[in-house]
Short mmCIF file of C-alpha atoms in Angstrom, two decimals:
data_model
loop_
_atom_site.label_atom_id
_atom_site.label_comp_id
_atom_site.label_asym_id
_atom_site.label_seq_id
_atom_site.Cartn_x
_atom_site.Cartn_y
_atom_site.Cartn_z
CA UNK A 1 124.70 29.69 67.46
CA UNK A 2 123.98 31.14 64.04
CA UNK A 3 124.13 34.86 63.27
CA UNK A 4 120.36 35.34 63.54
CA UNK A 5 120.32 33.79 67.00
CA UNK A 6 123.14 36.09 68.08
CA UNK A 7 121.24 39.16 66.80
CA UNK A 8 118.10 38.13 68.72
CA UNK A 9 120.16 37.70 71.87
CA UNK A 10 121.71 41.16 71.43
CA UNK A 11 118.29 42.75 70.95
CA UNK A 12 116.99 41.07 74.12
CA UNK A 13 119.50 43.15 76.14
CA UNK A 14 119.49 46.23 73.95
CA UNK A 15 115.85 47.26 74.46
CA UNK A 16 115.86 47.26 78.30
CA UNK A 17 119.06 49.30 78.27
CA UNK A 18 117.54 51.77 75.79
CA UNK A 19 114.39 52.16 77.90
CA UNK A 20 116.46 52.74 81.05
CA UNK A 21 118.53 55.43 79.33
CA UNK A 22 115.45 57.21 78.00
CA UNK A 23 113.72 57.18 81.39
CA UNK A 24 116.87 58.37 83.12
CA UNK A 25 117.29 61.19 80.61
CA UNK A 26 113.69 62.23 81.21
CA UNK A 27 114.24 62.31 84.96
CA UNK A 28 117.31 64.45 84.52
CA UNK A 29 115.39 66.95 82.40
CA UNK A 30 112.68 67.25 85.08
CA UNK A 31 115.11 68.12 87.90
CA UNK A 32 114.60 71.77 88.96
CA UNK A 33 117.44 74.10 88.13
CA UNK A 34 118.89 76.55 90.60
CA UNK A 35 117.30 79.95 89.92
CA UNK A 36 119.75 82.39 88.39
CA UNK A 37 118.27 85.22 90.46
CA UNK A 38 117.17 85.05 94.09
CA UNK A 39 115.52 87.45 96.50
CA UNK A 40 118.12 89.52 98.28
CA UNK A 41 120.52 89.44 95.33
CA UNK A 42 122.59 92.61 95.01
CA UNK A 43 122.09 94.01 91.50
CA UNK A 44 124.19 97.19 91.63
CA UNK A 45 125.68 99.82 93.91
CA UNK A 46 126.48 103.49 93.44
CA UNK A 47 128.37 105.95 95.61
CA UNK A 48 126.15 108.87 96.73
CA UNK A 49 128.41 111.07 98.84
CA UNK A 50 130.64 111.20 101.88
CA UNK A 51 129.83 113.07 105.09
CA UNK A 52 132.30 114.13 107.76
CA UNK A 53 131.58 113.53 111.42
CA UNK A 54 131.62 117.31 111.92
CA UNK A 55 128.99 117.81 109.22
CA UNK A 56 126.76 115.12 110.72
CA UNK A 57 127.10 116.69 114.18
CA UNK A 58 126.14 120.07 112.72
CA UNK A 59 123.09 118.50 111.07
CA UNK A 60 121.94 117.05 114.37
CA UNK A 61 122.51 120.39 116.11
CA UNK A 62 120.12 122.06 113.64
CA UNK A 63 117.30 120.01 115.14
CA UNK A 64 118.01 121.42 118.61
CA UNK A 65 118.24 117.98 120.14
CA UNK A 66 120.89 116.34 122.28
CA UNK A 67 121.92 112.84 121.26
CA UNK A 68 124.07 111.03 123.79
CA UNK A 69 126.20 109.02 121.40
CA UNK A 70 129.69 109.69 120.11
CA UNK A 71 129.44 110.83 116.49
CA UNK A 72 133.07 110.22 115.58
CA UNK A 73 133.18 108.44 112.21
CA UNK A 74 133.05 109.98 108.75
CA UNK A 75 130.45 108.19 106.62
CA UNK A 76 130.23 107.00 103.02
CA UNK A 77 126.70 106.67 101.62
CA UNK A 78 125.77 104.33 98.76
CA UNK A 79 122.65 103.52 96.80
CA UNK A 80 122.09 99.83 96.26
CA UNK A 81 119.62 98.02 93.99
CA UNK A 82 118.48 94.54 95.00
CA UNK A 83 115.76 91.98 94.25
CA UNK A 84 112.65 91.43 96.35
CA UNK A 85 109.22 89.95 95.58
CA UNK A 86 106.53 92.31 94.28
CA UNK A 87 102.79 91.94 94.85
CA UNK A 88 102.54 89.11 92.31
CA UNK A 89 105.44 87.20 93.87
CA UNK A 90 107.84 87.88 91.00
CA UNK A 91 111.23 89.39 91.84
CA UNK A 92 111.58 93.09 91.03
CA UNK A 93 114.31 95.66 91.73
CA UNK A 94 114.12 97.82 94.84
CA UNK A 95 116.51 100.42 96.21
CA UNK A 96 117.85 101.74 99.47
CA UNK A 97 120.67 103.71 101.06
CA UNK A 98 123.60 102.03 102.77
CA UNK A 99 125.77 104.11 105.10
CA UNK A 100 129.23 102.90 106.09
CA UNK A 101 131.40 104.39 108.85
CA UNK A 102 134.97 104.89 107.64
CA UNK A 103 137.93 103.30 109.43
CA UNK A 104 135.69 101.29 111.76
CA UNK A 105 135.56 97.55 112.45
CA UNK A 106 133.30 94.88 113.96
CA UNK A 107 130.22 96.79 112.83
CA UNK A 108 126.65 95.98 113.84
CA UNK A 109 123.78 96.67 111.43
CA UNK A 110 120.93 99.07 112.06
CA UNK A 111 117.93 99.09 109.71
CA UNK A 112 115.85 102.29 109.82
CA UNK A 113 112.47 102.61 108.15
CA UNK A 114 110.84 105.79 106.91
CA UNK A 115 107.40 107.20 107.59
CA UNK A 116 104.59 107.55 105.07
CA UNK A 117 105.91 108.87 101.76
CA UNK A 118 104.08 109.25 98.46
CA UNK A 119 106.68 111.09 96.37
CA UNK A 120 109.05 108.53 94.89
CA UNK A 121 112.19 110.69 95.13
CA UNK A 122 111.82 111.74 98.78
CA UNK A 123 113.86 108.83 100.10
CA UNK A 124 117.34 108.40 101.55
CA UNK A 125 118.77 106.66 98.48
CA UNK A 126 118.11 109.80 96.39
CA UNK A 127 119.20 112.37 98.98
CA UNK A 128 119.98 111.29 102.56
CA UNK A 129 119.71 114.89 103.78
CA UNK A 130 116.12 115.28 102.56
CA UNK A 131 114.58 112.80 104.99
CA UNK A 132 114.45 112.41 108.75
CA UNK A 133 115.46 108.77 108.60
CA UNK A 134 118.34 109.74 106.30
CA UNK A 135 119.75 112.05 108.94
CA UNK A 136 119.10 109.40 111.61
CA UNK A 137 120.97 106.91 109.43
CA UNK A 138 123.95 109.23 109.10
CA UNK A 139 123.98 109.78 112.87
CA UNK A 140 123.83 106.06 113.66
CA UNK A 141 126.54 105.31 111.09
CA UNK A 142 128.75 108.05 112.51
CA UNK A 143 128.27 106.35 115.87
CA UNK A 144 129.63 103.10 114.41
CA UNK A 145 126.74 101.18 112.81
CA UNK A 146 126.31 100.17 109.20
CA UNK A 147 122.95 101.83 108.49
CA UNK A 148 120.47 100.20 106.09
CA UNK A 149 117.66 102.46 104.86
CA UNK A 150 115.33 100.60 102.48
CA UNK A 151 113.20 102.84 100.25
CA UNK A 152 110.60 100.02 100.17
CA UNK A 153 108.68 98.96 97.08
CA UNK A 154 107.15 101.71 94.98
CA UNK A 155 109.65 104.36 96.11
CA UNK A 156 113.18 105.20 95.05
CA UNK A 157 114.01 103.19 91.95
CA UNK A 158 110.83 101.08 92.16
CA UNK A 159 108.00 102.35 89.96
CA UNK A 160 105.03 100.28 91.16
CA UNK A 161 102.41 101.62 93.56
CA UNK A 162 103.86 101.51 97.05
CA UNK A 163 102.22 98.60 98.98
CA UNK A 164 101.37 100.80 101.95
CA UNK A 165 100.92 98.88 105.23
CA UNK A 166 101.10 95.47 103.57
CA UNK A 167 102.97 93.45 106.19
CA UNK A 168 104.65 90.71 104.16
CA UNK A 169 105.86 92.97 101.33
CA UNK A 170 107.13 95.55 103.83
CA UNK A 171 109.04 92.96 105.83
CA UNK A 172 110.38 91.31 102.68
CA UNK A 173 111.83 94.55 101.33
CA UNK A 174 113.66 95.12 104.64
CA UNK A 175 115.02 91.57 104.95
CA UNK A 176 116.11 91.40 101.32
CA UNK A 177 117.95 94.72 101.59
CA UNK A 178 119.77 93.39 104.64
CA UNK A 179 120.82 90.35 102.61
CA UNK A 180 121.96 92.49 99.68
CA UNK A 181 123.74 94.95 101.97
CA UNK A 182 125.59 92.11 103.64
CA UNK A 183 126.78 91.02 100.19
CA UNK A 184 127.97 94.56 99.49
CA UNK A 185 129.91 94.60 102.75
CA UNK A 186 131.51 91.21 102.03
CA UNK A 187 132.55 92.33 98.54
CA UNK A 188 134.05 95.57 99.84
CA UNK A 189 135.86 94.20 102.91
CA UNK A 190 133.58 96.00 105.37
CA UNK A 191 133.77 94.30 108.76
CA UNK A 192 130.05 93.70 109.35
CA UNK A 193 129.12 91.38 112.19
CA UNK A 194 125.80 89.55 112.57
CA UNK A 195 124.17 91.83 115.18
CA UNK A 196 121.06 93.66 113.96
CA UNK A 197 118.92 96.48 115.35
CA UNK A 198 115.58 97.58 113.84
CA UNK A 199 113.90 100.98 114.14
CA UNK A 200 111.41 103.21 112.35
CA UNK A 201 108.70 105.80 112.79
CA UNK A 202 105.06 106.08 111.65
CA UNK A 203 104.72 103.73 108.66
CA UNK A 204 108.33 102.86 109.49
CA UNK A 205 107.21 101.75 112.96
CA UNK A 206 104.75 99.36 111.35
CA UNK A 207 107.43 98.16 108.92
CA UNK A 208 109.82 97.61 111.83
CA UNK A 209 107.39 95.38 113.71
CA UNK A 210 106.48 93.46 110.52
CA UNK A 211 110.16 92.85 109.79
CA UNK A 212 110.82 91.81 113.39
CA UNK A 213 107.97 89.30 113.21
CA UNK A 214 109.32 87.68 110.04
CA UNK A 215 112.96 87.72 111.19
CA UNK A 216 112.07 86.02 114.46
CA UNK A 217 110.11 83.39 112.54
CA UNK A 218 112.97 82.55 110.13
CA UNK A 219 115.85 80.94 111.97
CA UNK A 220 117.91 80.58 108.77
CA UNK A 221 118.45 84.31 108.25
CA UNK A 222 122.08 85.37 108.84
CA UNK A 223 121.21 88.02 111.45
CA UNK A 224 121.29 88.09 115.22
CA UNK A 225 118.41 90.42 116.10
CA UNK A 226 119.42 92.26 119.27
CA UNK A 227 116.66 94.86 119.70
CA UNK A 228 113.72 96.48 117.94
CA UNK A 229 112.25 99.97 118.33
CA UNK A 230 108.98 100.62 116.48
CA UNK A 231 107.75 104.22 116.71
CA UNK A 232 104.17 105.52 116.34
CA UNK A 233 103.00 102.89 113.87
CA UNK A 234 99.46 101.56 113.21
CA UNK A 235 100.25 98.04 114.44
CA UNK A 236 96.64 97.44 115.48
CA UNK A 237 95.59 98.24 111.93
CA UNK A 238 92.12 96.73 112.08
CA UNK A 239 90.97 98.83 115.03
CA UNK A 240 92.85 101.89 113.78
CA UNK A 241 90.81 101.92 110.56
CA UNK A 242 87.56 101.70 112.52
CA UNK A 243 88.76 104.52 114.76
CA UNK A 244 89.27 106.69 111.66
CA UNK A 245 85.89 105.77 110.19
CA UNK A 246 84.18 106.89 113.40
CA UNK A 247 85.73 110.35 113.13
CA UNK A 248 83.88 113.21 111.54
CA UNK A 249 87.15 114.65 110.20
CA UNK A 250 90.69 113.28 109.84
CA UNK A 251 93.54 115.75 109.25
CA UNK A 252 95.57 113.43 106.97
CA UNK A 253 93.12 112.06 104.38
CA UNK A 254 96.06 111.09 102.15
CA UNK A 255 96.93 108.29 104.60
CA UNK A 256 93.51 106.66 104.47
CA UNK A 257 93.28 107.08 100.71
CA UNK A 258 96.78 105.59 100.37
CA UNK A 259 95.84 102.51 102.39
CA UNK A 260 92.82 101.37 100.40
CA UNK A 261 94.33 102.45 97.09
CA UNK A 262 97.35 100.25 97.86
CA UNK A 263 95.21 97.30 98.99
CA UNK A 264 93.07 97.60 95.87
CA UNK A 265 96.29 97.32 93.83
CA UNK A 266 98.08 94.59 95.80
CA UNK A 267 95.05 92.32 96.26
CA UNK A 268 93.52 93.06 92.83
CA UNK A 269 90.15 94.18 94.21
CA UNK A 270 89.15 96.51 91.32
CA UNK A 271 86.91 98.39 93.77
CA UNK A 272 88.05 102.01 93.60
CA UNK A 273 84.61 103.36 92.51
CA UNK A 274 82.97 101.42 95.37
CA UNK A 275 85.39 102.77 97.98
CA UNK A 276 85.78 106.47 97.14
CA UNK A 277 83.11 108.99 96.34
CA UNK A 278 83.15 110.96 93.11
CA UNK A 279 85.20 112.88 92.04
CA UNK A 280 87.92 111.40 94.28
CA UNK A 281 87.71 107.87 92.89
CA UNK A 282 88.75 109.13 89.47
CA UNK A 283 91.63 111.13 90.96
CA UNK A 284 93.36 108.18 92.64
CA UNK A 285 95.70 107.14 89.79
CA UNK A 286 97.06 110.67 89.40
CA UNK A 287 97.27 111.42 93.12
CA UNK A 288 99.34 108.30 93.82
CA UNK A 289 101.52 108.24 90.69
CA UNK A 290 104.68 108.82 92.74
CA UNK A 291 105.16 112.50 91.81
CA UNK A 292 103.15 114.18 94.60
CA UNK A 293 103.86 114.73 98.28
CA UNK A 294 101.42 113.78 101.00
CA UNK A 295 100.79 117.50 101.52
CA UNK A 296 99.74 117.91 97.90
CA UNK A 297 97.47 114.88 98.15
CA UNK A 298 95.94 116.13 101.40
CA UNK A 299 95.09 119.44 99.74
CA UNK A 300 93.18 117.58 96.99
CA UNK A 301 91.11 115.42 99.36
CA UNK A 302 88.39 116.27 101.91
CA UNK A 303 89.11 115.94 105.63
CA UNK A 304 85.52 114.92 106.24
CA UNK A 305 85.55 111.12 106.24
CA UNK A 306 82.03 110.74 104.81
CA UNK A 307 82.97 113.00 101.88
CA UNK A 308 85.92 110.77 100.92
CA UNK A 309 84.43 107.28 101.28
CA UNK A 310 81.12 106.03 99.95
CA UNK A 311 78.38 105.33 102.46
CA UNK A 312 78.12 101.72 101.24
CA UNK A 313 81.83 101.15 101.87
CA UNK A 314 81.67 102.56 105.39
CA UNK A 315 78.49 100.61 106.17
CA UNK A 316 79.97 97.37 104.83
CA UNK A 317 82.88 97.67 107.24
CA UNK A 318 80.86 98.76 110.24
CA UNK A 319 78.16 96.10 109.88
CA UNK A 320 80.73 93.38 109.10
CA UNK A 321 79.44 92.42 105.64
CA UNK A 322 82.55 93.49 103.69
CA UNK A 323 84.49 90.32 104.44
CA UNK A 324 87.14 91.05 101.79
CA UNK A 325 88.32 94.31 103.33
CA UNK A 326 87.83 93.19 106.93
CA UNK A 327 89.84 90.00 106.35
CA UNK A 328 92.65 91.93 104.68
CA UNK A 329 92.86 94.40 107.55
CA UNK A 330 92.96 91.54 110.05
CA UNK A 331 95.71 89.77 108.08
CA UNK A 332 97.83 92.94 108.14
CA UNK A 333 97.33 93.62 111.84
CA UNK A 334 100.50 92.74 113.76
CA UNK A 335 99.21 91.55 117.14
CA UNK A 336 98.85 87.77 116.70
CA UNK A 337 102.35 86.69 117.74
CA UNK A 338 104.74 87.00 120.68
CA UNK A 339 108.04 88.85 120.19
CA UNK A 340 111.09 87.40 121.94
CA UNK A 341 113.48 90.23 121.05
CA UNK A 342 113.74 93.18 123.48
CA UNK A 343 111.31 95.71 122.00
CA UNK A 344 110.68 99.35 122.87
CA UNK A 345 107.72 101.19 121.41
CA UNK A 346 108.07 104.98 121.11
CA UNK A 347 104.89 107.06 120.85
CA UNK A 348 103.63 110.50 121.86
CA UNK A 349 100.48 110.66 123.96
CA UNK A 350 99.38 113.71 121.91
CA UNK A 351 99.69 112.05 118.49
CA UNK A 352 96.84 113.32 116.29
CA UNK A 353 97.68 111.13 113.26
CA UNK A 354 98.36 107.61 114.59
CA UNK A 355 96.47 107.07 117.85
CA UNK A 356 98.66 106.54 120.93
CA UNK A 357 96.29 103.70 121.83
CA UNK A 358 97.97 101.65 119.08
CA UNK A 359 101.11 101.29 121.13
CA UNK A 360 99.23 100.82 124.42
CA UNK A 361 97.15 97.99 122.94
CA UNK A 362 100.13 96.38 121.24
CA UNK A 363 102.34 96.39 124.33
CA UNK A 364 99.53 95.06 126.56
CA UNK A 365 98.69 92.33 124.03
CA UNK A 366 102.29 91.20 123.77
CA UNK A 367 102.73 91.18 127.54
CA UNK A 368 99.56 89.14 127.92
CA UNK A 369 100.92 86.75 125.27
CA UNK A 370 104.04 86.25 127.38
CA UNK A 371 106.56 88.50 125.62
CA UNK A 372 109.62 88.63 127.91
CA UNK A 373 110.85 92.18 127.24
CA UNK A 374 108.40 94.72 125.79
CA UNK A 375 108.13 98.34 126.90
CA UNK A 376 106.32 101.55 125.91
CA UNK A 377 108.35 104.77 125.99
CA UNK A 378 105.86 107.64 126.12
CA UNK A 379 106.85 110.97 124.54
CA UNK A 380 104.84 113.67 126.27
CA UNK A 381 102.69 116.24 124.52
CA UNK A 382 104.14 116.28 120.98
CA UNK A 383 102.18 115.91 117.77
CA UNK A 384 103.00 113.15 115.32
CA UNK A 385 105.67 114.86 113.20
CA UNK A 386 107.31 116.64 116.12
CA UNK A 387 107.72 113.40 118.06
CA UNK A 388 109.78 111.76 115.29
CA UNK A 389 113.06 113.40 116.37
CA UNK A 390 112.95 112.34 120.04
CA UNK A 391 111.79 108.88 118.94
CA UNK A 392 114.74 108.39 116.57
CA UNK A 393 117.12 109.86 119.16
CA UNK A 394 115.86 107.48 121.82
CA UNK A 395 116.20 104.50 119.51
CA UNK A 396 119.77 105.27 118.54
CA UNK A 397 120.83 105.93 122.14
CA UNK A 398 119.25 102.65 123.28
CA UNK A 399 120.85 100.65 120.47
CA UNK A 400 124.24 102.23 121.13
CA UNK A 401 124.03 101.37 124.85
CA UNK A 402 123.13 97.75 124.06
CA UNK A 403 125.97 97.47 121.56
CA UNK A 404 128.49 98.73 124.12
CA UNK A 405 127.38 96.02 126.53
CA UNK A 406 128.12 93.21 124.06
#
């Protein structure tokens, strides 16, 4: 063969090899990379304070309530920052308090969820002693649990509008804090086991049931859910809203304003002027900017339902034409599943803020669906705020008794 023939032979093999290499390189470039940040990642932690068992016992005594658990451990409290999806699905930082019993081992986790809060700093991660769930967290930790107290999105270190009674974002913030808190425990040689207990009151009751629903549905989560105790939450959200709209007056207008303001934000409705009457529509951004308490917001809003909401908005819901709002309420109602975890609902039959019927309907629905272990614990004769203490006490005592049986 001459040189030209040899060159042609070389080229015959060279071009297929070149094409293969180029295609292979292109395939390699298209392979997805592992994300550098994931939901539930622990971003930072900060020591808040330590609390002696004696101090925690004295705190509980101030509430004039007996709690039949042994408060024997001193507690260290930390603030943690972690990642969780925001309303647009992008990961954003959220905060919560983590309470660790000192000199204790084989620790179960308890996640406690706060009631309706509009002021960003009134959460356990800022000051555990300023909130009811903060004190409940200290008590449960002193009894031997690692207590997780998520601030939830829009509160604590998070500066967005709190997605009030949005089921998936509420559950996600709880689950992702559990993941981040587990990382914290692993990094600090805290002997956390896989057992998990969930509890909360008012909005926290709703958050508890939403988190339970998602945890039961995800078998890959590293938690063994032992029991759940939702307290006085609007689980039957769809019918609860219609109950409120049928009232002449509602004593907590901040709650109803919060709900539709949050939904307008999360679901990008751009309907504030259609929902609220003037001048209240124009007040919404300032009222819910994270600096005001629910009491301050209540004082700025009318208790008369027809003075707060426009007639067209109320009519659209009652006659069924406002499909957008009705569908959203239905999607955030928590009745269309069957819990398998032992679940106790705590609610007072004299609740003037969240109707007691919520818990009755929810328990009956779950039993009819075939739930194996669901129960309603009725607190007798107390108004909404007053019933929070016996509800939290009952939860902690129940969880402690279950833990001792394991």
